[in-house]
mmCIF file with all atom_site columns, C-alpha atoms in Angstrom:
data_model
loop_
_atom_site.group_PDB
_atom_site.id
_atom_site.type_symbol
_atom_site.label_atom_id
_atom_site.label_alt_id
_atom_site.label_comp_id
_atom_site.label_asym_id
_atom_site.label_entity_id
_atom_site.label_seq_id
_atom_site.pdbx_PDB_ins_code
_atom_site.Cartn_x
_atom_site.Cartn_y
_atom_site.Cartn_z
_atom_site.occupancy
_atom_site.B_iso_or_equiv
_atom_site.pdbx_formal_charge
_atom_site.auth_seq_id
_atom_site.auth_comp_id
_atom_site.auth_asym_id
_atom_site.auth_atom_id
_atom_site.pdbx_PDB_model_num
ATOM 1  C CA . UNK A 1 1  ? -0.513 -21.421 7.969   1.00 59.00 ? 1  UNK A CA 1
ATOM 2  C CA . UNK A 1 2  ? -0.335 -25.317 9.761   1.00 65.00 ? 2  UNK A CA 1
ATOM 3  C CA . UNK A 1 3  ? 2.142  -27.744 10.250  1.00 67.00 ? 3  UNK A CA 1
ATOM 4  C CA . UNK A 1 4  ? -0.640 -30.341 8.290   1.00 79.00 ? 4  UNK A CA 1
ATOM 5  C CA . UNK A 1 5  ? -0.334 -28.360 5.203   1.00 85.00 ? 5  UNK A CA 1
ATOM 6  C CA . UNK A 1 6  ? 1.687  -29.875 2.440   1.00 91.00 ? 6  UNK A CA 1
ATOM 7  C CA . UNK A 1 7  ? 5.557  -29.575 1.528   1.00 96.00 ? 7  UNK A CA 1
ATOM 8  C CA . UNK A 1 8  ? 6.582  -26.940 -0.863  1.00 98.00 ? 8  UNK A CA 1
ATOM 9  C CA . UNK A 1 9  ? 9.414  -28.043 -3.409  1.00 98.00 ? 9  UNK A CA 1
ATOM 10 C CA . UNK A 1 10 ? 10.852 -25.511 -4.842  1.00 98.00 ? 10 UNK A CA 1
ATOM 11 C CA . UNK A 1 11 ? 12.640 -25.448 -8.090  1.00 98.00 ? 11 UNK A CA 1
ATOM 12 C CA . UNK A 1 12 ? 14.688 -23.433 -10.581 1.00 98.00 ? 12 UNK A CA 1
ATOM 13 C CA . UNK A 1 13 ? 15.332 -23.263 -14.217 1.00 98.00 ? 13 UNK A CA 1
ATOM 14 C CA . UNK A 1 14 ? 18.169 -24.234 -16.168 1.00 97.00 ? 14 UNK A CA 1
ATOM 15 C CA . UNK A 1 15 ? 16.533 -22.331 -19.354 1.00 97.00 ? 15 UNK A CA 1
ATOM 16 C CA . UNK A 1 16 ? 15.576 -19.196 -17.516 1.00 96.00 ? 16 UNK A CA 1
ATOM 17 C CA . UNK A 1 17 ? 17.230 -18.073 -14.622 1.00 94.00 ? 17 UNK A CA 1
ATOM 18 C CA . UNK A 1 18 ? 14.050 -16.087 -13.643 1.00 96.00 ? 18 UNK A CA 1
ATOM 19 C CA . UNK A 1 19 ? 12.181 -18.612 -13.718 1.00 97.00 ? 19 UNK A CA 1
ATOM 20 C CA . UNK A 1 20 ? 10.879 -20.863 -10.814 1.00 98.00 ? 20 UNK A CA 1
ATOM 21 C CA . UNK A 1 21 ? 8.564  -23.663 -9.821  1.00 98.00 ? 21 UNK A CA 1
ATOM 22 C CA . UNK A 1 22 ? 7.007  -25.424 -6.739  1.00 98.00 ? 22 UNK A CA 1
ATOM 23 C CA . UNK A 1 23 ? 5.679  -28.644 -6.945  1.00 98.00 ? 23 UNK A CA 1
ATOM 24 C CA . UNK A 1 24 ? 4.474  -31.460 -4.627  1.00 96.00 ? 24 UNK A CA 1
ATOM 25 C CA . UNK A 1 25 ? 6.837  -33.961 -5.140  1.00 96.00 ? 25 UNK A CA 1
ATOM 26 C CA . UNK A 1 26 ? 10.942 -33.573 -4.189  1.00 96.00 ? 26 UNK A CA 1
ATOM 27 C CA . UNK A 1 27 ? 11.736 -34.831 -8.001  1.00 97.00 ? 27 UNK A CA 1
ATOM 28 C CA . UNK A 1 28 ? 9.635  -31.727 -9.728  1.00 97.00 ? 28 UNK A CA 1
ATOM 29 C CA . UNK A 1 29 ? 8.278  -34.537 -12.320 1.00 97.00 ? 29 UNK A CA 1
ATOM 30 C CA . UNK A 1 30 ? 5.322  -32.322 -13.548 1.00 97.00 ? 30 UNK A CA 1
ATOM 31 C CA . UNK A 1 31 ? 7.254  -29.123 -14.099 1.00 98.00 ? 31 UNK A CA 1
ATOM 32 C CA . UNK A 1 32 ? 7.003  -28.366 -17.596 1.00 98.00 ? 32 UNK A CA 1
ATOM 33 C CA . UNK A 1 33 ? 10.294 -30.095 -19.712 1.00 97.00 ? 33 UNK A CA 1
ATOM 34 C CA . UNK A 1 34 ? 10.574 -26.744 -22.043 1.00 97.00 ? 34 UNK A CA 1
ATOM 35 C CA . UNK A 1 35 ? 12.311 -25.215 -19.294 1.00 97.00 ? 35 UNK A CA 1
ATOM 36 C CA . UNK A 1 36 ? 14.552 -27.553 -17.634 1.00 97.00 ? 36 UNK A CA 1
ATOM 37 C CA . UNK A 1 37 ? 16.347 -29.438 -16.623 1.00 98.00 ? 37 UNK A CA 1
ATOM 38 C CA . UNK A 1 38 ? 15.285 -28.262 -12.717 1.00 98.00 ? 38 UNK A CA 1
ATOM 39 C CA . UNK A 1 39 ? 16.933 -27.588 -10.150 1.00 98.00 ? 39 UNK A CA 1
ATOM 40 C CA . UNK A 1 40 ? 15.787 -28.352 -6.360  1.00 98.00 ? 40 UNK A CA 1
ATOM 41 C CA . UNK A 1 41 ? 16.626 -25.271 -4.251  1.00 97.00 ? 41 UNK A CA 1
ATOM 42 C CA . UNK A 1 42 ? 14.554 -25.754 -1.149  1.00 97.00 ? 42 UNK A CA 1
ATOM 43 C CA . UNK A 1 43 ? 11.703 -27.147 0.724   1.00 97.00 ? 43 UNK A CA 1
ATOM 44 C CA . UNK A 1 44 ? 8.892  -25.364 2.516   1.00 97.00 ? 44 UNK A CA 1
ATOM 45 C CA . UNK A 1 45 ? 7.618  -26.748 5.434   1.00 95.00 ? 45 UNK A CA 1
ATOM 46 C CA . UNK A 1 46 ? 3.550  -26.678 6.364   1.00 93.00 ? 46 UNK A CA 1
ATOM 47 C CA . UNK A 1 47 ? 4.378  -23.882 9.038   1.00 93.00 ? 47 UNK A CA 1
ATOM 48 C CA . UNK A 1 48 ? 6.867  -21.831 6.791   1.00 95.00 ? 48 UNK A CA 1
ATOM 49 C CA . UNK A 1 49 ? 5.948  -19.524 4.396   1.00 94.00 ? 49 UNK A CA 1
ATOM 50 C CA . UNK A 1 50 ? 6.771  -19.286 0.764   1.00 95.00 ? 50 UNK A CA 1
ATOM 51 C CA . UNK A 1 51 ? 9.466  -16.694 -0.443  1.00 92.00 ? 51 UNK A CA 1
ATOM 52 C CA . UNK A 1 52 ? 8.844  -13.227 -1.860  1.00 90.00 ? 52 UNK A CA 1
ATOM 53 C CA . UNK A 1 53 ? 5.718  -12.953 -0.595  1.00 93.00 ? 53 UNK A CA 1
ATOM 54 C CA . UNK A 1 54 ? 3.942  -15.379 -2.434  1.00 95.00 ? 54 UNK A CA 1
ATOM 55 C CA . UNK A 1 55 ? 0.222  -16.936 -1.404  1.00 96.00 ? 55 UNK A CA 1
ATOM 56 C CA . UNK A 1 56 ? 0.294  -20.477 -0.342  1.00 96.00 ? 56 UNK A CA 1
ATOM 57 C CA . UNK A 1 57 ? -2.740 -20.998 -1.771  1.00 96.00 ? 57 UNK A CA 1
ATOM 58 C CA . UNK A 1 58 ? -2.191 -19.973 -4.739  1.00 96.00 ? 58 UNK A CA 1
ATOM 59 C CA . UNK A 1 59 ? 0.563  -21.743 -5.071  1.00 97.00 ? 59 UNK A CA 1
ATOM 60 C CA . UNK A 1 60 ? -1.330 -25.054 -3.957  1.00 96.00 ? 60 UNK A CA 1
ATOM 61 C CA . UNK A 1 61 ? -4.348 -24.284 -6.065  1.00 97.00 ? 61 UNK A CA 1
ATOM 62 C CA . UNK A 1 62 ? -1.493 -24.254 -9.447  1.00 97.00 ? 62 UNK A CA 1
ATOM 63 C CA . UNK A 1 63 ? -0.138 -27.194 -8.011  1.00 97.00 ? 63 UNK A CA 1
ATOM 64 C CA . UNK A 1 64 ? -2.873 -29.259 -7.379  1.00 97.00 ? 64 UNK A CA 1
ATOM 65 C CA . UNK A 1 65 ? -4.268 -28.068 -11.217 1.00 97.00 ? 65 UNK A CA 1
ATOM 66 C CA . UNK A 1 66 ? -1.408 -28.449 -12.868 1.00 96.00 ? 66 UNK A CA 1
ATOM 67 C CA . UNK A 1 67 ? 0.819  -30.325 -11.056 1.00 96.00 ? 67 UNK A CA 1
ATOM 68 C CA . UNK A 1 68 ? 2.966  -27.461 -10.326 1.00 98.00 ? 68 UNK A CA 1
ATOM 69 C CA . UNK A 1 69 ? 3.395  -23.662 -10.386 1.00 98.00 ? 69 UNK A CA 1
ATOM 70 C CA . UNK A 1 70 ? 5.470  -21.230 -11.860 1.00 98.00 ? 70 UNK A CA 1
ATOM 71 C CA . UNK A 1 71 ? 6.757  -18.309 -10.966 1.00 96.00 ? 71 UNK A CA 1
ATOM 72 C CA . UNK A 1 72 ? 9.341  -15.412 -12.728 1.00 94.00 ? 72 UNK A CA 1
ATOM 73 C CA . UNK A 1 73 ? 11.865 -13.172 -10.160 1.00 85.00 ? 73 UNK A CA 1
ATOM 74 C CA . UNK A 1 74 ? 11.271 -9.469  -11.373 1.00 79.00 ? 74 UNK A CA 1
ATOM 75 C CA . UNK A 1 75 ? 14.415 -8.276  -12.988 1.00 68.00 ? 75 UNK A CA 1
ATOM 76 C CA . UNK A 1 76 ? 16.916 -6.388  -10.503 1.00 58.00 ? 76 UNK A CA 1
ATOM 77 C CA . UNK A 1 77 ? 17.051 -3.405  -13.885 1.00 54.00 ? 77 UNK A CA 1
ATOM 78 C CA . UNK A 1 78 ? 13.668 -3.006  -14.397 1.00 49.00 ? 78 UNK A CA 1
ATOM 79 C CA . UNK A 1 79 ? 13.019 -2.229  -11.216 1.00 49.00 ? 79 UNK A CA 1
ATOM 80 C CA . UNK A 1 80 ? 15.526 0.398   -10.872 1.00 47.00 ? 80 UNK A CA 1
ATOM 81 C CA . UNK A 1 81 ? 15.001 1.955   -14.704 1.00 47.00 ? 81 UNK A CA 1
#
């Protein structure tokens, strides 16, 4: 992690409360419309780690390839079953 790494903007899907996305712009303009509307929930600076142990390199690769990177929260009920 370096301070010159790009900022990662975090979003939450309005269509699925377990779905989240990362984008390189503060509007999330490239996030898939079918899972919208998208709500901004934060930003990760270049010197910060992404949440939940997600790997910054994988997020940045997804954004470079697709314009966004999605991730899903694991269902708490499924974890305890």
